[in-house]
mmCIF file of C-alpha atoms in Angstrom:
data_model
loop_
_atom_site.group_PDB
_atom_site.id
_atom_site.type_symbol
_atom_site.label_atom_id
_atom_site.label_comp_id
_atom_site.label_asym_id
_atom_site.label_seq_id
_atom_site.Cartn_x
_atom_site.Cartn_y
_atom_site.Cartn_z
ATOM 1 C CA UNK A 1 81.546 164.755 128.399
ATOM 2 C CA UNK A 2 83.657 166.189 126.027
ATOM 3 C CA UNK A 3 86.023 164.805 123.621
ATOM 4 C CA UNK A 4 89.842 163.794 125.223
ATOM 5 C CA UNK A 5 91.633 166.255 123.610
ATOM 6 C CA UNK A 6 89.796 168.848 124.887
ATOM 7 C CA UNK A 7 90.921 167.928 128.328
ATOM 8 C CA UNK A 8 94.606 167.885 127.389
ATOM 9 C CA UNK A 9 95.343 171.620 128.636
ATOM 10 C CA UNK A 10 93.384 171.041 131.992
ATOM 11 C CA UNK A 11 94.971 167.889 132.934
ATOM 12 C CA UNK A 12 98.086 169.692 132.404
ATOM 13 C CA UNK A 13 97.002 172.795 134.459
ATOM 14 C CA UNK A 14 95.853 169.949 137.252
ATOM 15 C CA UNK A 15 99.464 168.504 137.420
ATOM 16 C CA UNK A 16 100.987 171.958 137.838
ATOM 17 C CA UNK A 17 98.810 173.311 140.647
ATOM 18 C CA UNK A 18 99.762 169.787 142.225
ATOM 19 C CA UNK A 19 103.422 170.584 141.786
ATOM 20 C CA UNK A 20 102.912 173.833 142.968
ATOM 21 C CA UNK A 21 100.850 173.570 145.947
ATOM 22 C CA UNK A 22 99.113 176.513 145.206
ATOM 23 C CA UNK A 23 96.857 178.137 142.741
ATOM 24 C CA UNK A 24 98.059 181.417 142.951
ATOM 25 C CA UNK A 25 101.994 180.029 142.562
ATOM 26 C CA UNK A 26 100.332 178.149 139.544
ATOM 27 C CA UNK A 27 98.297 180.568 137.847
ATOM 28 C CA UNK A 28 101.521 183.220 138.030
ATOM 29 C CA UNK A 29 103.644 180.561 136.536
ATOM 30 C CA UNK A 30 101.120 179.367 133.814
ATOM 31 C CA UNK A 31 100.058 183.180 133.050
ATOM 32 C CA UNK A 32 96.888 183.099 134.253
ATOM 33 C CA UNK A 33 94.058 184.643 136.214
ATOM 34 C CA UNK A 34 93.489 181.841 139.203
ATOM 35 C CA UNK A 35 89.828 182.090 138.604
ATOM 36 C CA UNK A 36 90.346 180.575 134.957
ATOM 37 C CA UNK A 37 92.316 177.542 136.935
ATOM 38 C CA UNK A 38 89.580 177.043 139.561
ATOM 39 C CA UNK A 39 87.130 177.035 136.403
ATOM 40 C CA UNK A 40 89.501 174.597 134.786
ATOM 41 C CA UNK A 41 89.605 172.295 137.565
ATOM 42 C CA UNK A 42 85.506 172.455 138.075
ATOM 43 C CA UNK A 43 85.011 171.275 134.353
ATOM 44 C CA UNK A 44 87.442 168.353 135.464
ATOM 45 C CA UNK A 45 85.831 167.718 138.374
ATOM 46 C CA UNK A 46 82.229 167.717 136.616
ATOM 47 C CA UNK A 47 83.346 165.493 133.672
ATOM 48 C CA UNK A 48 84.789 162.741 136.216
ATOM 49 C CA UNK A 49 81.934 163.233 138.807
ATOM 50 C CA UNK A 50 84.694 163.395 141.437
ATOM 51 C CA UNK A 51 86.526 166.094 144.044
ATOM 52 C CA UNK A 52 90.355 166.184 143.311
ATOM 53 C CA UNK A 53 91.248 169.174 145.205
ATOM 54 C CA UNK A 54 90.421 169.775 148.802
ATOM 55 C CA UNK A 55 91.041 173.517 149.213
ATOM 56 C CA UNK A 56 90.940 176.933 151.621
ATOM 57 C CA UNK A 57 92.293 179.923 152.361
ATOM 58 C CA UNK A 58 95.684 178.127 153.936
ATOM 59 C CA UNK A 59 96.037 174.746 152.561
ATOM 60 C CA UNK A 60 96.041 172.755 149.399
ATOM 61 C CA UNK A 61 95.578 169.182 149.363
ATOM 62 C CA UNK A 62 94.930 166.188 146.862
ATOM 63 C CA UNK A 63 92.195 163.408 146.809
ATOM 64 C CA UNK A 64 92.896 160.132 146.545
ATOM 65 C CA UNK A 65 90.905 160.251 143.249
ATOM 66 C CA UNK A 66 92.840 163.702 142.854
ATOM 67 C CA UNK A 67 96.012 161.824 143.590
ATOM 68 C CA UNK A 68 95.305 159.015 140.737
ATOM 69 C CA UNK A 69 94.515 161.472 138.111
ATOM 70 C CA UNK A 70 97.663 163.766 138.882
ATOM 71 C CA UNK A 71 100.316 160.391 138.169
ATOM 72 C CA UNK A 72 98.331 160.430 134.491
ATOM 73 C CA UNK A 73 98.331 163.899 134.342
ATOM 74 C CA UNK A 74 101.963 164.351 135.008
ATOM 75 C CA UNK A 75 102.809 161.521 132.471
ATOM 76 C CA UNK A 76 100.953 163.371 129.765
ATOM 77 C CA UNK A 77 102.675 166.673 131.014
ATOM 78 C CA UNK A 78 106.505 164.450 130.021
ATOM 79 C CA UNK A 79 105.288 163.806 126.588
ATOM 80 C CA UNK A 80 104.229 167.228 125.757
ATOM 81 C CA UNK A 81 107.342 168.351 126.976
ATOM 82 C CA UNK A 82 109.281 165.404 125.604
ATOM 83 C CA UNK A 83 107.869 166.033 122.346
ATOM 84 C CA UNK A 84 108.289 169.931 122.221
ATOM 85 C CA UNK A 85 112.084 169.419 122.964
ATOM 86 C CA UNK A 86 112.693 166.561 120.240
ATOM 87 C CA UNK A 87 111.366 169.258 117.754
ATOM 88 C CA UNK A 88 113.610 172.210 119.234
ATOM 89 C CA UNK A 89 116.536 169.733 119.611
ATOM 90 C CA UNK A 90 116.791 168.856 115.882
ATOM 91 C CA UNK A 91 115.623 173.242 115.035
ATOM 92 C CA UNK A 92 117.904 174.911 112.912
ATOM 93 C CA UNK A 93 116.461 178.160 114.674
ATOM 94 C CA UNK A 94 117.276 179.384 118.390
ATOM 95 C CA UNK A 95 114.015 181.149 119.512
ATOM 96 C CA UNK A 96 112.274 180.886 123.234
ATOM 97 C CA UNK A 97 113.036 181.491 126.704
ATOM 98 C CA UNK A 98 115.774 179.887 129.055
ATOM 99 C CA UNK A 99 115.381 180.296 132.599
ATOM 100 C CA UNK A 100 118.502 180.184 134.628
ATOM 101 C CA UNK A 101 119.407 180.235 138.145
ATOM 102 C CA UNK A 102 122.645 181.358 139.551
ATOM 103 C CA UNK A 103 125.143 181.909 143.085
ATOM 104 C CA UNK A 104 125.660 185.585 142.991
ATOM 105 C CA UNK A 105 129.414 185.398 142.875
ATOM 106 C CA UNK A 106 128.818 183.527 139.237
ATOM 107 C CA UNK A 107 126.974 185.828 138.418
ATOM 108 C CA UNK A 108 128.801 189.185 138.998
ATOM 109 C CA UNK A 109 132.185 187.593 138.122
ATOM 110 C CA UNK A 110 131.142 185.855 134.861
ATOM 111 C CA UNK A 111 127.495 184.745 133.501
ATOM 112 C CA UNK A 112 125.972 188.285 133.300
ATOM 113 C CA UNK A 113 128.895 189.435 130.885
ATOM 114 C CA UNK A 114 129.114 185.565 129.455
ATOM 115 C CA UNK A 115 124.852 185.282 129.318
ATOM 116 C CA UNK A 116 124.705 189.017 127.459
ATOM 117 C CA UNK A 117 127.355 188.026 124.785
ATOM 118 C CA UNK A 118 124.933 184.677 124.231
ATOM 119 C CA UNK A 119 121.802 186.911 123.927
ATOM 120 C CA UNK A 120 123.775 189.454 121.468
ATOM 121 C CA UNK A 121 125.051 186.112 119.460
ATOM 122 C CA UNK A 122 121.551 184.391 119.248
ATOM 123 C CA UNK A 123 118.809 187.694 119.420
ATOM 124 C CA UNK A 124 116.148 185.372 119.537
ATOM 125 C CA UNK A 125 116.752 183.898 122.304
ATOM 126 C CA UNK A 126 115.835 185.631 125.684
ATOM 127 C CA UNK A 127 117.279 184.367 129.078
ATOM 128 C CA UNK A 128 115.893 185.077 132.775
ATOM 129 C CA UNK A 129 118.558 185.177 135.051
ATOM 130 C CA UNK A 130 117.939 184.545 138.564
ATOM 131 C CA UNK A 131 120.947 185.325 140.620
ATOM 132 C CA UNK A 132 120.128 183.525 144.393
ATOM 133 C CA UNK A 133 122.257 181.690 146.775
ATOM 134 C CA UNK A 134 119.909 178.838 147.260
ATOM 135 C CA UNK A 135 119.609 175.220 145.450
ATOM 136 C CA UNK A 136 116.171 175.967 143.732
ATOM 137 C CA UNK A 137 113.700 172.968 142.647
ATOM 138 C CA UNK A 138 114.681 173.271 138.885
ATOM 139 C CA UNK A 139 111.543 171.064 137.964
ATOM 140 C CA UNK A 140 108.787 172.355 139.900
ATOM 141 C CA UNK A 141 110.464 176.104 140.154
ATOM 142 C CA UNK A 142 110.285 175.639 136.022
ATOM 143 C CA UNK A 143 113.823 176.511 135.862
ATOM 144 C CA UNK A 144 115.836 175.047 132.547
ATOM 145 C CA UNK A 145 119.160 175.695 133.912
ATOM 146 C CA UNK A 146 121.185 175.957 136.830
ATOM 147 C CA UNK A 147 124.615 176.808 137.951
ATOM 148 C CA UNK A 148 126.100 174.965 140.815
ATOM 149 C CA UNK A 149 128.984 174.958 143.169
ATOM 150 C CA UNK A 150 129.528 171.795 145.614
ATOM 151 C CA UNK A 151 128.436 167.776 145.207
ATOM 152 C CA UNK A 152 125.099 167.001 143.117
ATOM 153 C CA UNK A 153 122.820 165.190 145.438
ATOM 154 C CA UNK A 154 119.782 165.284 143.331
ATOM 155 C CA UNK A 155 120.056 162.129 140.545
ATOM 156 C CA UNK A 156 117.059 162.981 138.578
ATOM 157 C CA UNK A 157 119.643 166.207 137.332
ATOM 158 C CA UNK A 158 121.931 166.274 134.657
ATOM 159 C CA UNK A 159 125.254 167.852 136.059
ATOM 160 C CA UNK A 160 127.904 168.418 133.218
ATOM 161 C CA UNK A 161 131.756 169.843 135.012
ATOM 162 C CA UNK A 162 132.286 173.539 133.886
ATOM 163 C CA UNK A 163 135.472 173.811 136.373
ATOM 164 C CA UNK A 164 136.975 173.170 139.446
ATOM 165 C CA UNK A 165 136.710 176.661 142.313
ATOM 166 C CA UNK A 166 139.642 176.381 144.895
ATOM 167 C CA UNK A 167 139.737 177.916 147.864
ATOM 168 C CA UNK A 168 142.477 180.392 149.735
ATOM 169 C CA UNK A 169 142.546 181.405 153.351
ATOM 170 C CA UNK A 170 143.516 184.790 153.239
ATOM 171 C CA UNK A 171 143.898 188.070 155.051
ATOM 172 C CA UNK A 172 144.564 191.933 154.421
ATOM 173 C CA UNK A 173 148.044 193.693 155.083
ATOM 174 C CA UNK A 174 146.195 195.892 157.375
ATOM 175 C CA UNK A 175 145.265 192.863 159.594
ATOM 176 C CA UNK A 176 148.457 191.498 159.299
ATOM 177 C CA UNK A 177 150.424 194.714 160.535
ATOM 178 C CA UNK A 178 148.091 193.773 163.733
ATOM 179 C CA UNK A 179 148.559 190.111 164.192
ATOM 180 C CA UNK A 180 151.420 187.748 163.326
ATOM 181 C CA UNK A 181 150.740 185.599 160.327
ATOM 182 C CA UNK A 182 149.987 182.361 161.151
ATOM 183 C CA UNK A 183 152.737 179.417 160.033
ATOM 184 C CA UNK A 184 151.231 176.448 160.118
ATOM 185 C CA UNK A 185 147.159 175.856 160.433
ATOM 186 C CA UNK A 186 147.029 175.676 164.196
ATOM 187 C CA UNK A 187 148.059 178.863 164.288
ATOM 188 C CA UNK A 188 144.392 179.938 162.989
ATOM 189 C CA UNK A 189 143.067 179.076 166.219
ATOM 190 C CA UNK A 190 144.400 181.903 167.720
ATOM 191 C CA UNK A 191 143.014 184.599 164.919
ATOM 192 C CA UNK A 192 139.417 185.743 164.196
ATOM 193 C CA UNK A 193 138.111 183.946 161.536
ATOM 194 C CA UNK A 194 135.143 185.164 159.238
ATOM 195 C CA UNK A 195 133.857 182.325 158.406
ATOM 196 C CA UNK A 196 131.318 182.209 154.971
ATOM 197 C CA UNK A 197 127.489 180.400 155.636
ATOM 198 C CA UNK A 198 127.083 179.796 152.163
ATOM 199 C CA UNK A 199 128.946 176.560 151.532
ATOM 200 C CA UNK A 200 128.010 172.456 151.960
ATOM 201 C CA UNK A 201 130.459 171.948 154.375
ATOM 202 C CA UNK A 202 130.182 173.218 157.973
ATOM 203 C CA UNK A 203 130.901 176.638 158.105
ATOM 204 C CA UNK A 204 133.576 176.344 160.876
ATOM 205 C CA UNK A 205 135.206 173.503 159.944
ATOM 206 C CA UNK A 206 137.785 174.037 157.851
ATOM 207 C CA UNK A 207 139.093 172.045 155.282
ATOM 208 C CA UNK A 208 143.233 171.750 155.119
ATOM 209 C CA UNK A 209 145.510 170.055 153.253
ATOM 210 C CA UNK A 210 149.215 168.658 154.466
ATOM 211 C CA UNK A 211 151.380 169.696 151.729
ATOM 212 C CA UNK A 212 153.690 166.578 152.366
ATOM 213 C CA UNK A 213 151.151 163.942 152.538
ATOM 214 C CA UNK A 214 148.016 165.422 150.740
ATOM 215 C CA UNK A 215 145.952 164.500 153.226
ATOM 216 C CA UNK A 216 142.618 166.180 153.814
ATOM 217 C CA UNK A 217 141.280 166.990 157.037
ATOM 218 C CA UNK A 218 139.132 169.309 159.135
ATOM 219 C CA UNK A 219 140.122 172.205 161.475
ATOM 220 C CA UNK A 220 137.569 173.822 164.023
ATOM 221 C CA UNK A 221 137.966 177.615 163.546
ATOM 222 C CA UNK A 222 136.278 180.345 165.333
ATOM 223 C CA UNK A 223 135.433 183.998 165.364
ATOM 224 C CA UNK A 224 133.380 186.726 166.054
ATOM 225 C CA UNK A 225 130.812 187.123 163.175
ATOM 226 C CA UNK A 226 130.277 185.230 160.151
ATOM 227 C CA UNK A 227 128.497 185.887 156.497
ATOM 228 C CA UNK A 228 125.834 183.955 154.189
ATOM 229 C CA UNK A 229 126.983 187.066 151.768
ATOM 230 C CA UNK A 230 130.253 187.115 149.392
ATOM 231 C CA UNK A 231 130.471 190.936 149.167
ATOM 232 C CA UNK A 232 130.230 191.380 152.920
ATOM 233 C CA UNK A 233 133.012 188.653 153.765
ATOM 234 C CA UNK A 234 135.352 190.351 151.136
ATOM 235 C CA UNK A 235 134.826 194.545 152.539
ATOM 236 C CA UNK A 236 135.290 192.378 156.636
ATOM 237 C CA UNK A 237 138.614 191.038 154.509
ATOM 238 C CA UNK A 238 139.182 193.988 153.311
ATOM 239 C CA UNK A 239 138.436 196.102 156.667
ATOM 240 C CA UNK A 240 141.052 194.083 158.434
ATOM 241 C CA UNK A 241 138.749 192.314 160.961
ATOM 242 C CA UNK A 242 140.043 188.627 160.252
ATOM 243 C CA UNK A 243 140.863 185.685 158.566
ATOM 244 C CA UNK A 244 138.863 184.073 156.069
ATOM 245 C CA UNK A 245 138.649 180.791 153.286
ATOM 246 C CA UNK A 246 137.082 182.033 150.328
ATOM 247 C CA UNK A 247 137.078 181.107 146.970
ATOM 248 C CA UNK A 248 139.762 182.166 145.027
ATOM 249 C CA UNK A 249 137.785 183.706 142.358
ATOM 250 C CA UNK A 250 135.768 185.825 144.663
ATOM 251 C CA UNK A 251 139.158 187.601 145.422
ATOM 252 C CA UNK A 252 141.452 186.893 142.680
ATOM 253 C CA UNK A 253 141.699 190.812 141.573
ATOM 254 C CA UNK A 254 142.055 191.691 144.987
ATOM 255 C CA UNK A 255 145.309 189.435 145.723
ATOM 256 C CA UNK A 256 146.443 190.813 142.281
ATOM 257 C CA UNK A 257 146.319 194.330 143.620
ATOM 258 C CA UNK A 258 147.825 193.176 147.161
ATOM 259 C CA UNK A 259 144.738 194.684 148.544
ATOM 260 C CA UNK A 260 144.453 191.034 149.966
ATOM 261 C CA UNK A 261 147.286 188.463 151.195
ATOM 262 C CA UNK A 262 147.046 184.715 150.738
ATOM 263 C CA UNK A 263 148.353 183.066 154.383
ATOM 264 C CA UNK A 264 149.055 179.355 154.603
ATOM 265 C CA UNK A 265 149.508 178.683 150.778
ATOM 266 C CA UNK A 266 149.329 174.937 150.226
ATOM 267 C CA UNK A 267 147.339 174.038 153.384
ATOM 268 C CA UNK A 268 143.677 175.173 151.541
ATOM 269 C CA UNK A 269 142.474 171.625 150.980
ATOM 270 C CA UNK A 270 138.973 172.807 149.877
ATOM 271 C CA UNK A 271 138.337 172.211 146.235
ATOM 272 C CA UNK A 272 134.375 172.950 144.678
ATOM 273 C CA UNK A 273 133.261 171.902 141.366
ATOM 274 C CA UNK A 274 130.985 174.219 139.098
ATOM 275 C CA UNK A 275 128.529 172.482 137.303
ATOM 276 C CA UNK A 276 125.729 173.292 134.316
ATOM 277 C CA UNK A 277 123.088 171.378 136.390
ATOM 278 C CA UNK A 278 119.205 170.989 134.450
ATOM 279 C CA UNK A 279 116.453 167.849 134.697
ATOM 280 C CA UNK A 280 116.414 164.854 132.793
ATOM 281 C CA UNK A 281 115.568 165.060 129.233
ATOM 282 C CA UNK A 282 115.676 162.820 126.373
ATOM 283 C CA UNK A 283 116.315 165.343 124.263
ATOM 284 C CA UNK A 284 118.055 168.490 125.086
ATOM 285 C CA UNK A 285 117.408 171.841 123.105
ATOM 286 C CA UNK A 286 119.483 173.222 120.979
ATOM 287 C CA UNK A 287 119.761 176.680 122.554
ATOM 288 C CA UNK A 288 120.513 175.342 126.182
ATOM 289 C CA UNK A 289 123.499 172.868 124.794
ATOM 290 C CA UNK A 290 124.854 176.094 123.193
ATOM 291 C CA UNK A 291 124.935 177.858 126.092
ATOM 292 C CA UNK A 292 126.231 175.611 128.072
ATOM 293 C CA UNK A 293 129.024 175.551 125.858
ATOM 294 C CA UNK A 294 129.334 179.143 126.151
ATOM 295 C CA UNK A 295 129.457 179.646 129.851
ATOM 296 C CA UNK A 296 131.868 176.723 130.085
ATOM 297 C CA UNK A 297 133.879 178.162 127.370
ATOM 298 C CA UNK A 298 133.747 182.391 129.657
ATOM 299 C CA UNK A 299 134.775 180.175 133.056
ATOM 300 C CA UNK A 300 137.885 178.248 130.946
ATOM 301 C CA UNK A 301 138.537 181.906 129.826
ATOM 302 C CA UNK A 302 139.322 183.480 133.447
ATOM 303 C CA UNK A 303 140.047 179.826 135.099
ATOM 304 C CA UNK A 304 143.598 181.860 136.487
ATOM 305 C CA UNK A 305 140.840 183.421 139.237
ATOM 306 C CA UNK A 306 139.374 179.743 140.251
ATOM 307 C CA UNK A 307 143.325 178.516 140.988
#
């Protein structure tokens, strides 16, 4: 057998095809060829005298001598990581990669502009922005940081407040011209509402507010067609076909141009935070504090479009 250390790497590689369920996810992620991870794995394998991987063409799985080695594995995986960050926390230089993932309306309203003045600020630093409307698996998707709109459910994330997104209910003067605007919230059930798929909450149930009590609660709207999209939502808004709550900065340029009129103002009880949103880690690097700082510091900058 050969010495420990020279094992290091492959045990590493192990715990990562176990995260990923895959070789081919794993190899593309670790940058290489899935033949030099099988042939990783087989020098495991021979050194131990013992299967860890049951594979084929479909499926993946881990034996239970597989599954012991992988809880070892992963542990040395934390400390190499562990100690790579206590050495780029306390760097005086900002080099490396930070890969981000983002909603789209983030994206397009803020971060791209806010990310590029980061990159131009700190050359040596190059971020991968991934703009998707899903809650990726920052650990085993690899991904250093996140932004994030709604309640943090996972606790093994770090979720620092970057600012709070209200929502408007809102409709255009050409839909308006059509239809009577509504003067209280029960009114709504009478109009079309375009309701948006991409939220926590359900997408029909609308959260209002009483202006004279504060008091939250949910009304049951309906309509003919709704959108897991924020550009399609705003040209339907924009088209005339309905009512929609939205968030404010998806639209704010729009009410500012009166291309789009805010009904019920006061009765929008739904109220998001954004968050900066990456794993647990003793020590956090340098680079990713920093631009942290500087996306929080780009959302305080335009907070007029969050309300």
């Amino acid at each position: 057998m050969l010495p420990a250390h020279e094992y290091a790497n492959d045990l590493i590689l192990f715990a990562l095809i176990v995260d990923c369920g895959s070789f081919s996810k794993a190899a593309e992620m670790a940058g290489v060829t899935g033949s030099v991870l099988s042939k990783r794995v087989g020098r495991l394998e021979k050194a131990l005298g013992a299967r860890l991987l049951y594979r084929t063409t479909r499926s993946l799985s881990v034996t239970e001598n597989g599954r012991v080695l992988y809880q070892h594995a992963k542990s040395l995986t934390g400390q190499v990581h562990s100690a790579l960050q206590a050495v780029s926390a306390n760097s005086d230089e900002l080099t490396g990669l930070i890969r981000m993932s983002v909603p789209t309306i983030s994206g397009e309203l803020v971060l791209s502009d806010s990310v590029a003045e980061f990159c131009e600020k700190y050359p040596n630093v190059k971020v991968e922005m991934h703009l998707e409307n899903r809650f990726v698996d920052l650990v085993n998707e690899r991904i250093d940081l996140a932004i994030r709109t709604g309640m943090m459910s996972d606790s093994s994330l770090i979720a620092r407040p970057l600012i709070d997104s209200h929502w408007v209910i809102l409709a255009s003067p050409r839909y308006l011209e059509k239809h009577p605007a509504p003067q209280n919230p029960e009114d709504l059930l009478t109009h079309n509402c375009l309701t948006y798929t991409y939220q926590q909450s359900g997408t029909s149930n609308w959260l209002m507010r009483r202006p004279d009590t504060g008091e939250i609660y949910e009304l049951q709207v309906s309509g003919n067609i709704a959108f897991n999209n924020a550009r399609a939502i705003r040209k339907a808004l924009l088209s005339g076909h309905g009512i929609a709550m939205v968030p404010r900065c998806m639209v704010h340029e729009d009410l500012e141009a009166g291309l789009l009129t805010e009904v019920l103002p006061g009765y929008s009880g739904k109220k998001l935070g954004v968050y900066a949103v990456y794993p647990y880690t003793r020590h956090l690097p340098v680079k990713i504090r920093l631009l942290i700082d500087h996306i929080q510091a780009s959302y305080q900058a335009i907070s007029p479009y969050f309300g």
